[in-house]
C-alpha positions as protocol buffer text, in pm:
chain_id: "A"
residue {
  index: 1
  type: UNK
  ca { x: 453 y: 579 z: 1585 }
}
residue {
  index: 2
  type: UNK
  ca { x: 434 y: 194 z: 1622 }
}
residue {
  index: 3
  type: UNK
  ca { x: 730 y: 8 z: 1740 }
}
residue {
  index: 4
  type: UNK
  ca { x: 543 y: -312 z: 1566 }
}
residue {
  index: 5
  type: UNK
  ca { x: 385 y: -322 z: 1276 }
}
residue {
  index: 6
  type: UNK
  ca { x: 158 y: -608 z: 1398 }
}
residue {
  index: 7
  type: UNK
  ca { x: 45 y: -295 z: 1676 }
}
residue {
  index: 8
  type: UNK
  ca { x: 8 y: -41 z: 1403 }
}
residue {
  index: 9
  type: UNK
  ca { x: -209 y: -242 z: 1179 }
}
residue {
  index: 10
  type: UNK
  ca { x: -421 y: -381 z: 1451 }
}
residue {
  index: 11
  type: UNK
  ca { x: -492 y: -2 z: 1496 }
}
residue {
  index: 12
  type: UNK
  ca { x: -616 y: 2 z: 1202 }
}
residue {
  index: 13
  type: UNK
  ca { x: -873 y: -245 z: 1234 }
}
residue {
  index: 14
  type: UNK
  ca { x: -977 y: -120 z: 1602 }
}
residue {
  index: 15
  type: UNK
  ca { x: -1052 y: 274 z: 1398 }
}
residue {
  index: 16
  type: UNK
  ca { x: -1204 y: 157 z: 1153 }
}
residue {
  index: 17
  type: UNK
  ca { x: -1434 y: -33 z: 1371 }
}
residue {
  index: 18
  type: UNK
  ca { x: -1472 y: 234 z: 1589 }
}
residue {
  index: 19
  type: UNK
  ca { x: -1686 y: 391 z: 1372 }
}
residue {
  index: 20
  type: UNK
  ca { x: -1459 y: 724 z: 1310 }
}
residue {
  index: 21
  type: UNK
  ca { x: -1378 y: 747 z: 981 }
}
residue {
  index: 22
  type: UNK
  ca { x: -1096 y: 946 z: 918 }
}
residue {
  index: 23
  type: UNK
  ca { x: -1085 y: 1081 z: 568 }
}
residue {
  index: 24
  type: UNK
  ca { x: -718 y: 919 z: 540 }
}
residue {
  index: 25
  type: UNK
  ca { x: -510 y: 638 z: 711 }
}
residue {
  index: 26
  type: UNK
  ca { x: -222 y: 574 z: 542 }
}
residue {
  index: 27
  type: UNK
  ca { x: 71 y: 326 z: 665 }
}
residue {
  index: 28
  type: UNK
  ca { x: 426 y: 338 z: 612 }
}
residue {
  index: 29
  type: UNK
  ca { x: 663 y: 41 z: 723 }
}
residue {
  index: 30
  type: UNK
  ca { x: 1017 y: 109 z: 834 }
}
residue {
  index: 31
  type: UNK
  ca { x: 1150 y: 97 z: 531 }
}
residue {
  index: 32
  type: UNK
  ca { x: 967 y: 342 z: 376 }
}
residue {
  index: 33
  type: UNK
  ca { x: 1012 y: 553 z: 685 }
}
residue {
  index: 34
  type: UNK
  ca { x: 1375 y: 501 z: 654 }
}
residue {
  index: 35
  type: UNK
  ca { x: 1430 y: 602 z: 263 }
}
residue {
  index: 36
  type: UNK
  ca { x: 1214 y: 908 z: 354 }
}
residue {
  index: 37
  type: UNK
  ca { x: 1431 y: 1043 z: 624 }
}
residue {
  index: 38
  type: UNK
  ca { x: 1743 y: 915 z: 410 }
}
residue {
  index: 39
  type: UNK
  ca { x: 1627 y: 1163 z: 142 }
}
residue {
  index: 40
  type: UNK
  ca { x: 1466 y: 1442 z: 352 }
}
residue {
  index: 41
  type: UNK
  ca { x: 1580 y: 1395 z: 706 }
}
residue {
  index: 42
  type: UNK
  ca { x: 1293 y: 1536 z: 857 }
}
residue {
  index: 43
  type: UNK
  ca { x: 1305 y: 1349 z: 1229 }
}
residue {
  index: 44
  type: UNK
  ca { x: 1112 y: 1021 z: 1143 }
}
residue {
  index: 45
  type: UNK
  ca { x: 1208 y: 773 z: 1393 }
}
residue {
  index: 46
  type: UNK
  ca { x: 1401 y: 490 z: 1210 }
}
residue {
  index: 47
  type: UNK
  ca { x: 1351 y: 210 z: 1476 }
}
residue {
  index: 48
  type: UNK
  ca { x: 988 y: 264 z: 1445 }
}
residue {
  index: 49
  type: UNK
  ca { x: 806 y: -42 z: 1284 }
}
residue {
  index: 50
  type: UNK
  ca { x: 592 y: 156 z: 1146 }
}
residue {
  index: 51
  type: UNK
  ca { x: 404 y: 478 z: 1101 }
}
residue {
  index: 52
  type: UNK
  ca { x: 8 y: 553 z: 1086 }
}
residue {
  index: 53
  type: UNK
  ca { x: -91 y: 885 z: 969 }
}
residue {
  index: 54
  type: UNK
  ca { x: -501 y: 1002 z: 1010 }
}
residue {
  index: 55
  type: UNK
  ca { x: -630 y: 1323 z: 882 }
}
residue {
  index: 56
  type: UNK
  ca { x: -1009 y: 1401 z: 1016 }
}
residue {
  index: 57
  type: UNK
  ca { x: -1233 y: 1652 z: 832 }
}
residue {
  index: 58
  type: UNK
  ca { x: -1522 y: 1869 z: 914 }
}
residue {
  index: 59
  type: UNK
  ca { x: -1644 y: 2124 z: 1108 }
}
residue {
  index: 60
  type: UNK
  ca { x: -1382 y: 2231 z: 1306 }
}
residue {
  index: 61
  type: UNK
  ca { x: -1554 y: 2102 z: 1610 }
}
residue {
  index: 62
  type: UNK
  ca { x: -1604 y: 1762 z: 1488 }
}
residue {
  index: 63
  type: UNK
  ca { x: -1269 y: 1747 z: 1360 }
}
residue {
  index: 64
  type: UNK
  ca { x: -1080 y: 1849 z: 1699 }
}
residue {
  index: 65
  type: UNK
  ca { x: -1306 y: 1583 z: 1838 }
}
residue {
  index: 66
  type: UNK
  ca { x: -1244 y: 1309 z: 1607 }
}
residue {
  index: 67
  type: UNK
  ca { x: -847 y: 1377 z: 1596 }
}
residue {
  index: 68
  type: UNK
  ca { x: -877 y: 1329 z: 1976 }
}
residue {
  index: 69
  type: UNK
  ca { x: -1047 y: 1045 z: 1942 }
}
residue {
  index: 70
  type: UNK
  ca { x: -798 y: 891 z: 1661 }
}
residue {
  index: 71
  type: UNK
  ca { x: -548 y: 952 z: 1911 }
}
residue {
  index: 72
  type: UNK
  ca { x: -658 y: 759 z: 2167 }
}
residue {
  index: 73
  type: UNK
  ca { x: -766 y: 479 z: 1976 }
}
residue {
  index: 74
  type: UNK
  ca { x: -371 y: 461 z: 1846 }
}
residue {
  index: 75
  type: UNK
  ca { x: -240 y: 520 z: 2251 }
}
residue {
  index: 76
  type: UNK
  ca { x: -483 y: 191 z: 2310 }
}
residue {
  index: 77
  type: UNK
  ca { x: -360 y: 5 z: 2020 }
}
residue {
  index: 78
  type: UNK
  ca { x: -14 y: 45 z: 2179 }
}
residue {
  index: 79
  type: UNK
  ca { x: 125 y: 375 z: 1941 }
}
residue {
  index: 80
  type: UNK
  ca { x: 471 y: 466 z: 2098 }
}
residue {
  index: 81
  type: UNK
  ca { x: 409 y: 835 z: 2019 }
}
residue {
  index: 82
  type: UNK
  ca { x: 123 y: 1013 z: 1932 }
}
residue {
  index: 83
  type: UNK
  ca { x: 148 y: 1369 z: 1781 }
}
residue {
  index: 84
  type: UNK
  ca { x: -191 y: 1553 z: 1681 }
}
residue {
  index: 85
  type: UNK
  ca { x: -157 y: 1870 z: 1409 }
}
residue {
  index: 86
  type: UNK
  ca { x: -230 y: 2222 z: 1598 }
}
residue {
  index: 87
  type: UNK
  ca { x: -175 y: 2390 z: 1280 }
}
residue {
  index: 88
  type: UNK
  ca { x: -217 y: 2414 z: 925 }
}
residue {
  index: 89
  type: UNK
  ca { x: 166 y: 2410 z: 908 }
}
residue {
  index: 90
  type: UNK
  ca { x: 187 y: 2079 z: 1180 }
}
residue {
  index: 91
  type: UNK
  ca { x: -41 y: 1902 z: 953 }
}
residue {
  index: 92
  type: UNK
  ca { x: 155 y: 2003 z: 612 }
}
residue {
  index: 93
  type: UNK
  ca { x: 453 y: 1850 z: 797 }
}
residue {
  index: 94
  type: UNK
  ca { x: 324 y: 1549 z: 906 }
}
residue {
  index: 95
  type: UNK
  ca { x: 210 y: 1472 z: 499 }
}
residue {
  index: 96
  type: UNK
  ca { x: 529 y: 1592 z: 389 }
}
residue {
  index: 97
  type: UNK
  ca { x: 658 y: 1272 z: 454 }
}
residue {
  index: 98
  type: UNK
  ca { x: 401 y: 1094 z: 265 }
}
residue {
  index: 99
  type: UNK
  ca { x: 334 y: 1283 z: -11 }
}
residue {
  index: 100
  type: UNK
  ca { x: 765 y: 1240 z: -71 }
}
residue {
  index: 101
  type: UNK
  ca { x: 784 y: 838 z: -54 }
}
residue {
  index: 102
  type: UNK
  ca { x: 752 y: 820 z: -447 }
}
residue {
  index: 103
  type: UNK
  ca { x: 1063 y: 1047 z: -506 }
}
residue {
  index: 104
  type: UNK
  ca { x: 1261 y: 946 z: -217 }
}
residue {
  index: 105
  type: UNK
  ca { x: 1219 y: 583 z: -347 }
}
residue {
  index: 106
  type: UNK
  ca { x: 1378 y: 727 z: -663 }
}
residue {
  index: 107
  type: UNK
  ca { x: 1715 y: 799 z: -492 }
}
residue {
  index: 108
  type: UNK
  ca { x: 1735 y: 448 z: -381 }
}
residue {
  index: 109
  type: UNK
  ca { x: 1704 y: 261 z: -721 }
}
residue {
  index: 110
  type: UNK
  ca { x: 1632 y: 427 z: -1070 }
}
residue {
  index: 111
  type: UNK
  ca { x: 1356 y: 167 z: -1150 }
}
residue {
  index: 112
  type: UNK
  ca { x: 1040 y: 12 z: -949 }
}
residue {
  index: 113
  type: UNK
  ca { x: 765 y: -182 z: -994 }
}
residue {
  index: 114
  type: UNK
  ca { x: 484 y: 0 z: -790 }
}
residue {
  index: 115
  type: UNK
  ca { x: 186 y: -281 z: -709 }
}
residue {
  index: 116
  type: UNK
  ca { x: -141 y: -206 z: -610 }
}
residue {
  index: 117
  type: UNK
  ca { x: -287 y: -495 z: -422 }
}
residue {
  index: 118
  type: UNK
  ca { x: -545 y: -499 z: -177 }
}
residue {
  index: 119
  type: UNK
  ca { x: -579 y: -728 z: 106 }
}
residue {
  index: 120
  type: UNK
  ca { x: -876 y: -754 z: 423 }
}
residue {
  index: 121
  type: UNK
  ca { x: -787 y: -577 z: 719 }
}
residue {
  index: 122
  type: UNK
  ca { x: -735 y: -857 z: 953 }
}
residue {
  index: 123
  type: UNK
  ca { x: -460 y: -972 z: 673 }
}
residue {
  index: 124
  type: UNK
  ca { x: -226 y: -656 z: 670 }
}
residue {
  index: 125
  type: UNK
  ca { x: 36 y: -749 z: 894 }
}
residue {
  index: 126
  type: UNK
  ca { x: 90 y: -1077 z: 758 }
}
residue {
  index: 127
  type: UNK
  ca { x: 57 y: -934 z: 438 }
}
residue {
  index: 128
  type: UNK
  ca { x: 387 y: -730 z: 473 }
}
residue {
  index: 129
  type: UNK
  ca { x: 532 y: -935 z: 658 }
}
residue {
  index: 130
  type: UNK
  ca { x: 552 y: -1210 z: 375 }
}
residue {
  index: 131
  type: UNK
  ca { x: 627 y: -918 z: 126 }
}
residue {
  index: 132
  type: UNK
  ca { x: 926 y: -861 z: 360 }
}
residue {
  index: 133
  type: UNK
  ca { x: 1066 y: -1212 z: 317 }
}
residue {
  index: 134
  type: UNK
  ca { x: 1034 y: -1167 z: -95 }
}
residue {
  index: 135
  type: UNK
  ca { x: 1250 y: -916 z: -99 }
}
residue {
  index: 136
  type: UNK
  ca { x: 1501 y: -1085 z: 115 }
}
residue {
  index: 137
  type: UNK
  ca { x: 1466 y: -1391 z: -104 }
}
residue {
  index: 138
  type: UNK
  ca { x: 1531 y: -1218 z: -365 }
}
residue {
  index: 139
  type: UNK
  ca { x: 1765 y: -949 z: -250 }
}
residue {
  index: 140
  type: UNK
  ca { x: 1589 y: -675 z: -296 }
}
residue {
  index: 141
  type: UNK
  ca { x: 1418 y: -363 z: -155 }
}
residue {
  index: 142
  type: UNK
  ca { x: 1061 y: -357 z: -75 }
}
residue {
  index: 143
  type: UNK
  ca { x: 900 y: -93 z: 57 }
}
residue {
  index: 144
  type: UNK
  ca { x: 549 y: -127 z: 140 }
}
residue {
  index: 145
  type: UNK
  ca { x: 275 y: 152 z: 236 }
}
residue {
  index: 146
  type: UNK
  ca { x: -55 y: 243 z: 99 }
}
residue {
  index: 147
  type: UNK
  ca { x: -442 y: 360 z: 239 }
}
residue {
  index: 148
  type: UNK
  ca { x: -432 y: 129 z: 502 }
}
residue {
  index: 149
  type: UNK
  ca { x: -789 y: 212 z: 594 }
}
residue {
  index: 150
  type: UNK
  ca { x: -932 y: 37 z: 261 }
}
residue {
  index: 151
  type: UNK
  ca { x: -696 y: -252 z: 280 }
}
residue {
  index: 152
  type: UNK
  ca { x: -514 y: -101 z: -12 }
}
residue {
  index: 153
  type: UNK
  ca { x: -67 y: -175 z: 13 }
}
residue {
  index: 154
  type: UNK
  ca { x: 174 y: -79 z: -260 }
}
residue {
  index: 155
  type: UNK
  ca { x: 472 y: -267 z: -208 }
}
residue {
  index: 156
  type: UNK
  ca { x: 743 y: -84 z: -447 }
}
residue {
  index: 157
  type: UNK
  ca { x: 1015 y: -350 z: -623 }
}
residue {
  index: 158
  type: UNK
  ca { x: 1311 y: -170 z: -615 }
}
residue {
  index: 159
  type: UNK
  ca { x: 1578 y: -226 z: -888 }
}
residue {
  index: 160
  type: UNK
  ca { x: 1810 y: -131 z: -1142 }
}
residue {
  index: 161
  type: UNK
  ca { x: 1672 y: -213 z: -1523 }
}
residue {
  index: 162
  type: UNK
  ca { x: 2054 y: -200 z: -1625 }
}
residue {
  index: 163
  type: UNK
  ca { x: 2114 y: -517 z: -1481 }
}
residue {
  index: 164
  type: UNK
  ca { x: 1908 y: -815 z: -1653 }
}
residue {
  index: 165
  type: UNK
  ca { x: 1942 y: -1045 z: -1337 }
}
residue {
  index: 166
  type: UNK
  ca { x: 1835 y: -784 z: -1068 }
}
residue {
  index: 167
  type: UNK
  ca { x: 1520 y: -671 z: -1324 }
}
residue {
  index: 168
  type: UNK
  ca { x: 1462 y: -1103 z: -1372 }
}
residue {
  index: 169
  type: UNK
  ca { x: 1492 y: -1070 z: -956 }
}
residue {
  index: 170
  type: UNK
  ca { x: 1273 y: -802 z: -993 }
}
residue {
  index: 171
  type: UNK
  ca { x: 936 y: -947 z: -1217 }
}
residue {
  index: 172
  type: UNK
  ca { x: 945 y: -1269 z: -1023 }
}
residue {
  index: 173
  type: UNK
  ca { x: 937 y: -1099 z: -641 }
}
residue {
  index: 174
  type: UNK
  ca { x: 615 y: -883 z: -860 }
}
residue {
  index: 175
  type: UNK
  ca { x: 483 y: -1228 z: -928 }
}
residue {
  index: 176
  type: UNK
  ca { x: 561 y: -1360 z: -613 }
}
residue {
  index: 177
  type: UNK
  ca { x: 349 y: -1057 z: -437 }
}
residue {
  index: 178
  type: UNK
  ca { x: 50 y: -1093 z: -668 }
}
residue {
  index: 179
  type: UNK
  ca { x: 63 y: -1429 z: -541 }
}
residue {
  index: 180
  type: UNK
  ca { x: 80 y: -1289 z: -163 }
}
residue {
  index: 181
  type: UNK
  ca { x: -256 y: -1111 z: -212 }
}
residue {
  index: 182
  type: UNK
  ca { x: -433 y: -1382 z: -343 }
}
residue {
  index: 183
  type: UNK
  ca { x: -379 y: -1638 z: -134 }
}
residue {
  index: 184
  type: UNK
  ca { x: -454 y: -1400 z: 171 }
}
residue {
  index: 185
  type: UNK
  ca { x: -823 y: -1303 z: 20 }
}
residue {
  index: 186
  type: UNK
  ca { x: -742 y: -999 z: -97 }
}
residue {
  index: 187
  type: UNK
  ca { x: -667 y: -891 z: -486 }
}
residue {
  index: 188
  type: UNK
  ca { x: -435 y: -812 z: -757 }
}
residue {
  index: 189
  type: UNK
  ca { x: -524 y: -393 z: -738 }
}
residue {
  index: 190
  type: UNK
  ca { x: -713 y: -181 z: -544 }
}
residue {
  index: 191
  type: UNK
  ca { x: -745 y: 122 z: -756 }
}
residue {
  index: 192
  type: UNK
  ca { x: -499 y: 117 z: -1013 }
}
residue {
  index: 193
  type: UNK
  ca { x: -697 y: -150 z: -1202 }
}
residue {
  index: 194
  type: UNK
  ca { x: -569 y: -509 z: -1344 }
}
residue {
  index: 195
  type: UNK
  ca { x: -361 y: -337 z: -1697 }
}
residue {
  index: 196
  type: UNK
  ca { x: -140 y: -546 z: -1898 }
}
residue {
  index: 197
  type: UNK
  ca { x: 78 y: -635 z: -1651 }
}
residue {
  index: 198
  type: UNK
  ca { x: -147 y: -848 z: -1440 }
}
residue {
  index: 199
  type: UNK
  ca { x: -301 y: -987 z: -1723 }
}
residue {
  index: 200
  type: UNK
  ca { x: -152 y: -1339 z: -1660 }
}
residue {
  index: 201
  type: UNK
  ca { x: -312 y: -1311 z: -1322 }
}
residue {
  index: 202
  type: UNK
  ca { x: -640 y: -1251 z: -1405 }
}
residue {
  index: 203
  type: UNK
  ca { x: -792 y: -1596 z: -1411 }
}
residue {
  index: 204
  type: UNK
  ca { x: -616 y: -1693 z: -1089 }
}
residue {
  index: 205
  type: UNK
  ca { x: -783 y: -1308 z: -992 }
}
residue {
  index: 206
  type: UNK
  ca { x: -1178 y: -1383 z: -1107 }
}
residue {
  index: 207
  type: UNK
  ca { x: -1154 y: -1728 z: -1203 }
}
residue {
  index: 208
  type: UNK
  ca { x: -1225 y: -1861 z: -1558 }
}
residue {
  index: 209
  type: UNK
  ca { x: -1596 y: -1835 z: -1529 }
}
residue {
  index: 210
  type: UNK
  ca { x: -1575 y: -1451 z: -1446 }
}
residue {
  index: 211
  type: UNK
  ca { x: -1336 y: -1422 z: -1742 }
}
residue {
  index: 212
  type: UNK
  ca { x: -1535 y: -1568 z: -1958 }
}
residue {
  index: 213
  type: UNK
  ca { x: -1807 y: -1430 z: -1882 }
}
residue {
  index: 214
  type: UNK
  ca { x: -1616 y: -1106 z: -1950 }
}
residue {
  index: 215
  type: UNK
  ca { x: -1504 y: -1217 z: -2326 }
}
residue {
  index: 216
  type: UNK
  ca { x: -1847 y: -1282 z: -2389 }
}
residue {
  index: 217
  type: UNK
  ca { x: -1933 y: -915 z: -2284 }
}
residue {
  index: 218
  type: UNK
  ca { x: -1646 y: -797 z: -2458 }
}
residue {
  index: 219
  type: UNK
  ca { x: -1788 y: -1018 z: -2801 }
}
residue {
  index: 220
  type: UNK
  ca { x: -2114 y: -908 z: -2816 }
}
residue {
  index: 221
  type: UNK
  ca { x: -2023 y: -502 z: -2759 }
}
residue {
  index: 222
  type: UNK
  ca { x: -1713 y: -541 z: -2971 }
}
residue {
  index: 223
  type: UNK
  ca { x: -1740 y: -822 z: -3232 }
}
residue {
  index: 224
  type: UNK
  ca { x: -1498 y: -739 z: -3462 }
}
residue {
  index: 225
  type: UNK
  ca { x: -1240 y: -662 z: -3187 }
}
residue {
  index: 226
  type: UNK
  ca { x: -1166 y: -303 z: -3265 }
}
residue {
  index: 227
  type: UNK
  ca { x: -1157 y: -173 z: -2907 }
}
residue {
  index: 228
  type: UNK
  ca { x: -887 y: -179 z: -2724 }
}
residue {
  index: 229
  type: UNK
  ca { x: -731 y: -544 z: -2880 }
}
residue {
  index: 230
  type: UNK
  ca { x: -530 y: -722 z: -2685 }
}
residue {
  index: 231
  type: UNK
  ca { x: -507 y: -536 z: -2398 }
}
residue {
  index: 232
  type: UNK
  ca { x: -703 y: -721 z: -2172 }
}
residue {
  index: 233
  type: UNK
  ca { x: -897 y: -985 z: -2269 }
}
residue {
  index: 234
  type: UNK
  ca { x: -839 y: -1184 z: -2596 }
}
């Protein structure tokens, strides 16, 4: 439990340079944390900037080791509160919350847009942070976690398709994130892959050269453009 984010994701980088890999290390900000406990009021603490949680695998000997280790490396990146599982049932209770963000978000708004971008680990905070003002620019909710080990954030666009402004709102804070990942190194999706929705952001993505390069792929596989037309690349 991080009082800053700034702390939390700083933690990140100093694990993953540690060299102890855990086999997840997933963020949540505080407003994720909050529309968790809203839902499922399971004891997360809502004045917490935000929350790191790290699950090590193995042997149980290396994996008692390496949680200990994970632990300390949070206490020294300034964690407020650090809680290691004893149990299966501890550790089922600390992913609870996790594994419950996409439904919880569900009870907030009955539509989302749920990005994918990634971003390089030195870039995280300020990532969010600028994701953060988007929604207040556009007043909306923005919830942002993800695998913070790879780099990889999904900020969720809250909002209510019933209402034409809020979903305009809506598609231009989207835009205005894409932009957010791009301009901090990272890019448009981490594992979800470009789609049709990012299509317009492709070039921007690769640059023109890469697309290109892709059409021509596409061209001499698929002259006739049977496969998959339109989808991606024209």
């Amino acid at each position: 439990v991080f009082e800053r984010l700034d702390d939390a994701c700083t933690t990140v980088e100093r694990i993953m340079a540690a060299g102890v890999l855990p086999a997840s290390l997933e963020l949540m900000d505080t407003t994720t944390i909050n529309v968790v406990e809203d839902n499922l009021h399971l004891g997360l603490p809502r004045k917490a900037g935000a929350l790191l949680l790290l699950l090590a695998d193995g042997e149980p000997e290396q994996v008692a080791w390496e949680s200990q280790r994970l632990a300390e490396l949070a206490r020294q990146g300034g964690a407020q509160h650090v809680q290691v599982a004893q149990s299966a049932a501890d550790e089922r209770g600390f992913w609870q919350a996790r594994r419950s963000i996409s439904p919880s978000l569900a009870r907030v708004q009955p539509n989302k847009i749920s990005e994918d971008i990634c971003v390089p680990l030195p870039r995280i905070a300020e990532t969010v942070r600028r994701i953060k003002a988007i929604g207040e620019n556009y007043n909306l909710t923005i919830p942002v976690f993800g695998h913070a080990g790879d780099g990889n954030l999904h900020p969720n666009v809250l909002f209510d398709a019933r209402d034409p402004h809020q979903t305009e709102r809506a598609w231009r804070a989207a835009e205005a994130i894409f932009a957010v990942a791009l301009d901090v190194g990272g890019t448009l999706s981490g594992e979800h892959g470009i789609g049709t929705l990012k299509r317009p952001f492709l070039a921007a993505a690769l640059g023109r050269d890469v697309v290109r390069l892709h059409q021509q792929i596409k061209a001499r596989f698929d002259p006739t453009g049977r496969l998959n037309p339109g989808k991606v690349l024209e």
